[in-house]
XYZ file of C-alpha atoms in Angstrom:
193
model
C -3.995 18.314 7.408
C -4.429 15.058 5.400
C -2.201 11.938 6.579
C -0.693 10.033 3.238
C 1.102 6.817 3.655
C 2.364 5.932 1.113
C 3.998 1.706 0.796
C 6.993 1.320 -1.138
C 6.322 -2.203 -2.085
C 9.624 -2.983 -4.197
C 12.821 -4.914 -3.632
C 14.443 -2.033 -5.586
C 14.455 1.930 -4.980
C 13.328 3.671 -8.020
C 12.124 1.330 -10.277
C 9.089 1.634 -11.933
C 6.730 0.583 -8.927
C 8.911 3.357 -7.023
C 8.852 5.706 -9.726
C 4.808 5.643 -10.279
C 4.275 6.551 -6.896
C 6.464 9.113 -6.653
C 4.378 10.345 -9.647
C 1.266 9.894 -7.599
C 2.361 11.622 -4.913
C 4.216 14.709 -6.804
C 0.100 15.324 -8.185
C -0.879 15.890 -4.468
C 1.459 17.970 -3.218
C -0.286 20.466 -0.870
C 0.851 22.299 1.562
C -1.788 21.065 3.872
C -0.505 17.133 4.017
C 1.936 15.128 5.607
C 3.345 12.390 3.534
C 5.153 9.502 5.463
C 6.715 7.141 2.916
C 7.284 3.428 4.321
C 10.610 2.018 2.004
C 10.088 -1.990 3.010
C 13.241 -2.688 1.226
C 14.363 -0.746 4.729
C 12.340 -1.391 7.315
C 12.936 -3.896 9.665
C 9.444 -6.325 9.026
C 9.746 -9.993 10.520
C 6.773 -12.122 8.843
C 3.921 -13.674 11.162
C 4.572 -16.131 13.370
C 1.065 -17.497 13.403
C 1.005 -17.839 16.811
C -2.095 -16.189 17.475
C -1.143 -13.567 20.679
C -3.268 -11.216 18.553
C -6.147 -12.667 19.671
C -5.972 -11.863 23.403
C -5.676 -8.329 22.478
C -5.147 -7.504 19.332
C -1.590 -6.596 19.622
C 1.563 -8.166 17.935
C 4.141 -9.403 19.967
C 6.958 -9.166 17.339
C 8.869 -6.426 18.227
C 9.668 -4.753 14.668
C 9.444 -1.899 12.752
C 5.671 -2.977 11.825
C 5.088 -1.458 15.309
C 5.200 2.127 13.900
C 3.623 0.655 10.828
C 0.123 0.413 12.993
C 0.588 4.251 14.445
C 0.792 5.405 10.840
C -2.028 3.969 9.427
C -4.078 4.656 12.621
C -3.282 8.501 11.858
C -3.678 8.329 8.133
C -6.451 9.695 5.931
C -4.995 8.181 2.603
C -2.655 4.889 2.701
C -1.060 4.351 -0.889
C 0.370 1.173 -1.631
C 2.993 0.330 -5.260
C 4.309 -3.214 -5.824
C 5.972 -4.706 -8.858
C 4.367 -8.040 -10.133
C 6.476 -11.524 -9.586
C 4.095 -14.278 -10.478
C 0.868 -12.702 -10.619
C 0.857 -11.689 -6.774
C 2.956 -8.766 -5.423
C 6.215 -8.516 -3.527
C 7.328 -10.371 -0.569
C 8.251 -7.454 1.020
C 4.653 -5.784 0.492
C 2.957 -9.594 1.496
C 4.609 -9.461 5.036
C 3.663 -6.039 5.763
C -0.026 -7.174 5.157
C 0.195 -10.567 6.468
C 1.223 -8.565 9.914
C -2.022 -6.576 9.741
C -3.483 -10.129 11.175
C -3.614 -7.398 14.595
C -5.619 -5.689 12.925
C -8.279 -7.881 11.954
C -7.749 -10.126 15.013
C -8.498 -6.988 17.222
C -11.232 -5.967 15.555
C -13.240 -9.615 15.136
C -11.795 -11.580 17.410
C -10.512 -9.573 20.870
C -12.488 -6.615 19.982
C -9.611 -4.717 20.527
C -7.945 -3.582 17.201
C -4.531 -1.692 17.577
C -6.041 1.415 14.927
C -9.170 2.866 14.980
C -12.390 2.237 12.424
C -11.719 5.648 11.191
C -12.873 5.319 7.330
C -9.634 5.644 4.964
C -9.177 6.236 1.278
C -6.281 3.408 -0.807
C -4.993 3.453 -3.934
C -3.307 0.680 -5.167
C -0.357 0.950 -8.065
C 0.825 -2.328 -9.978
C 3.867 -2.726 -12.015
C 4.444 -5.887 -14.361
C 7.591 -6.268 -17.299
C 5.027 -8.434 -18.528
C 2.402 -7.724 -21.387
C -0.708 -8.555 -18.772
C -3.793 -7.614 -19.166
C -6.009 -5.689 -16.836
C -7.463 -9.172 -15.678
C -4.109 -10.447 -15.696
C -4.060 -8.229 -12.204
C -6.940 -9.553 -10.459
C -4.798 -12.296 -8.142
C -2.966 -8.742 -6.749
C -6.159 -6.661 -6.529
C -7.996 -9.911 -3.864
C -4.814 -9.269 -1.830
C -4.420 -5.341 -1.500
C -8.552 -5.298 -1.385
C -8.869 -7.209 1.846
C -5.706 -5.415 3.422
C -7.143 -2.493 3.087
C -10.695 -3.402 4.385
C -8.840 -4.844 7.070
C -7.430 -1.251 8.056
C -10.788 0.442 7.316
C -9.427 1.950 3.930
C -11.830 1.802 0.619
C -10.229 0.983 -2.081
C -10.781 3.822 -5.189
C -8.245 4.009 -7.325
C -6.329 0.980 -8.726
C -3.546 1.177 -11.672
C -2.115 -1.305 -13.446
C 0.681 -0.954 -15.611
C 1.991 -3.633 -17.688
C 5.073 -4.358 -19.982
C 7.624 -2.297 -17.936
C 10.527 -4.339 -19.823
C 9.764 -2.946 -22.713
C 8.249 0.714 -21.855
C 9.456 2.330 -18.452
C 6.766 4.120 -16.592
C 9.147 7.764 -16.872
C 8.953 7.160 -21.094
C 5.040 7.000 -21.332
C 3.829 10.760 -21.084
C -0.205 9.512 -20.952
C 0.260 7.613 -18.147
C 2.077 9.967 -16.486
C -0.964 12.028 -17.068
C -3.534 9.823 -15.413
C -1.147 8.693 -12.655
C -1.191 12.683 -11.565
C -5.164 13.216 -12.351
C -5.649 10.258 -10.248
C -3.361 12.077 -7.061
C -5.667 14.814 -7.709
C -8.947 13.487 -7.461
C -7.618 11.234 -3.892
C -6.957 14.146 -2.599
C -10.201 15.931 -3.417
C -12.644 12.985 -2.791
C -10.608 11.405 0.464
C -12.789 10.204 3.213
C -10.461 11.159 5.976
């Protein structure tokens, strides 16, 4: 059984970044999958305080839903993220989750006691922009997501860039839906977990 963590980074449920991630998950459906969907807009995850407590033992002292997320990462074979693009970067909710992974980084490289194992995972990022961005315009987002995936021991194998959704929503692009489905099937076949 493969465990998938799907992180919905959009502020509004049911919009383009959610729709794209749902298409990806639909293509991955199998009896041997356990999918954990994290709708960040509905979760209580507070920002990192930069208190450095995690430098001691790799544990974050903030008691909120992020404590559960560390466990989901530990179990995950595949981690998926979707985010709308705001000012050439990812959503604030996804950024808060990523910054709370400081305890994982600190545990691995400072304290020597990571809250998650070094199990190899696979990752895929979906980035959705209302404007007509070129692929190179997504570079700021990918730099952040690449570091996030490295932190949780996942190889970012696939990146799906979707520009111009203000003019043409995800669900009105049959070629894109097929591309997303193909990537989803490939993730299952080629995952590291």
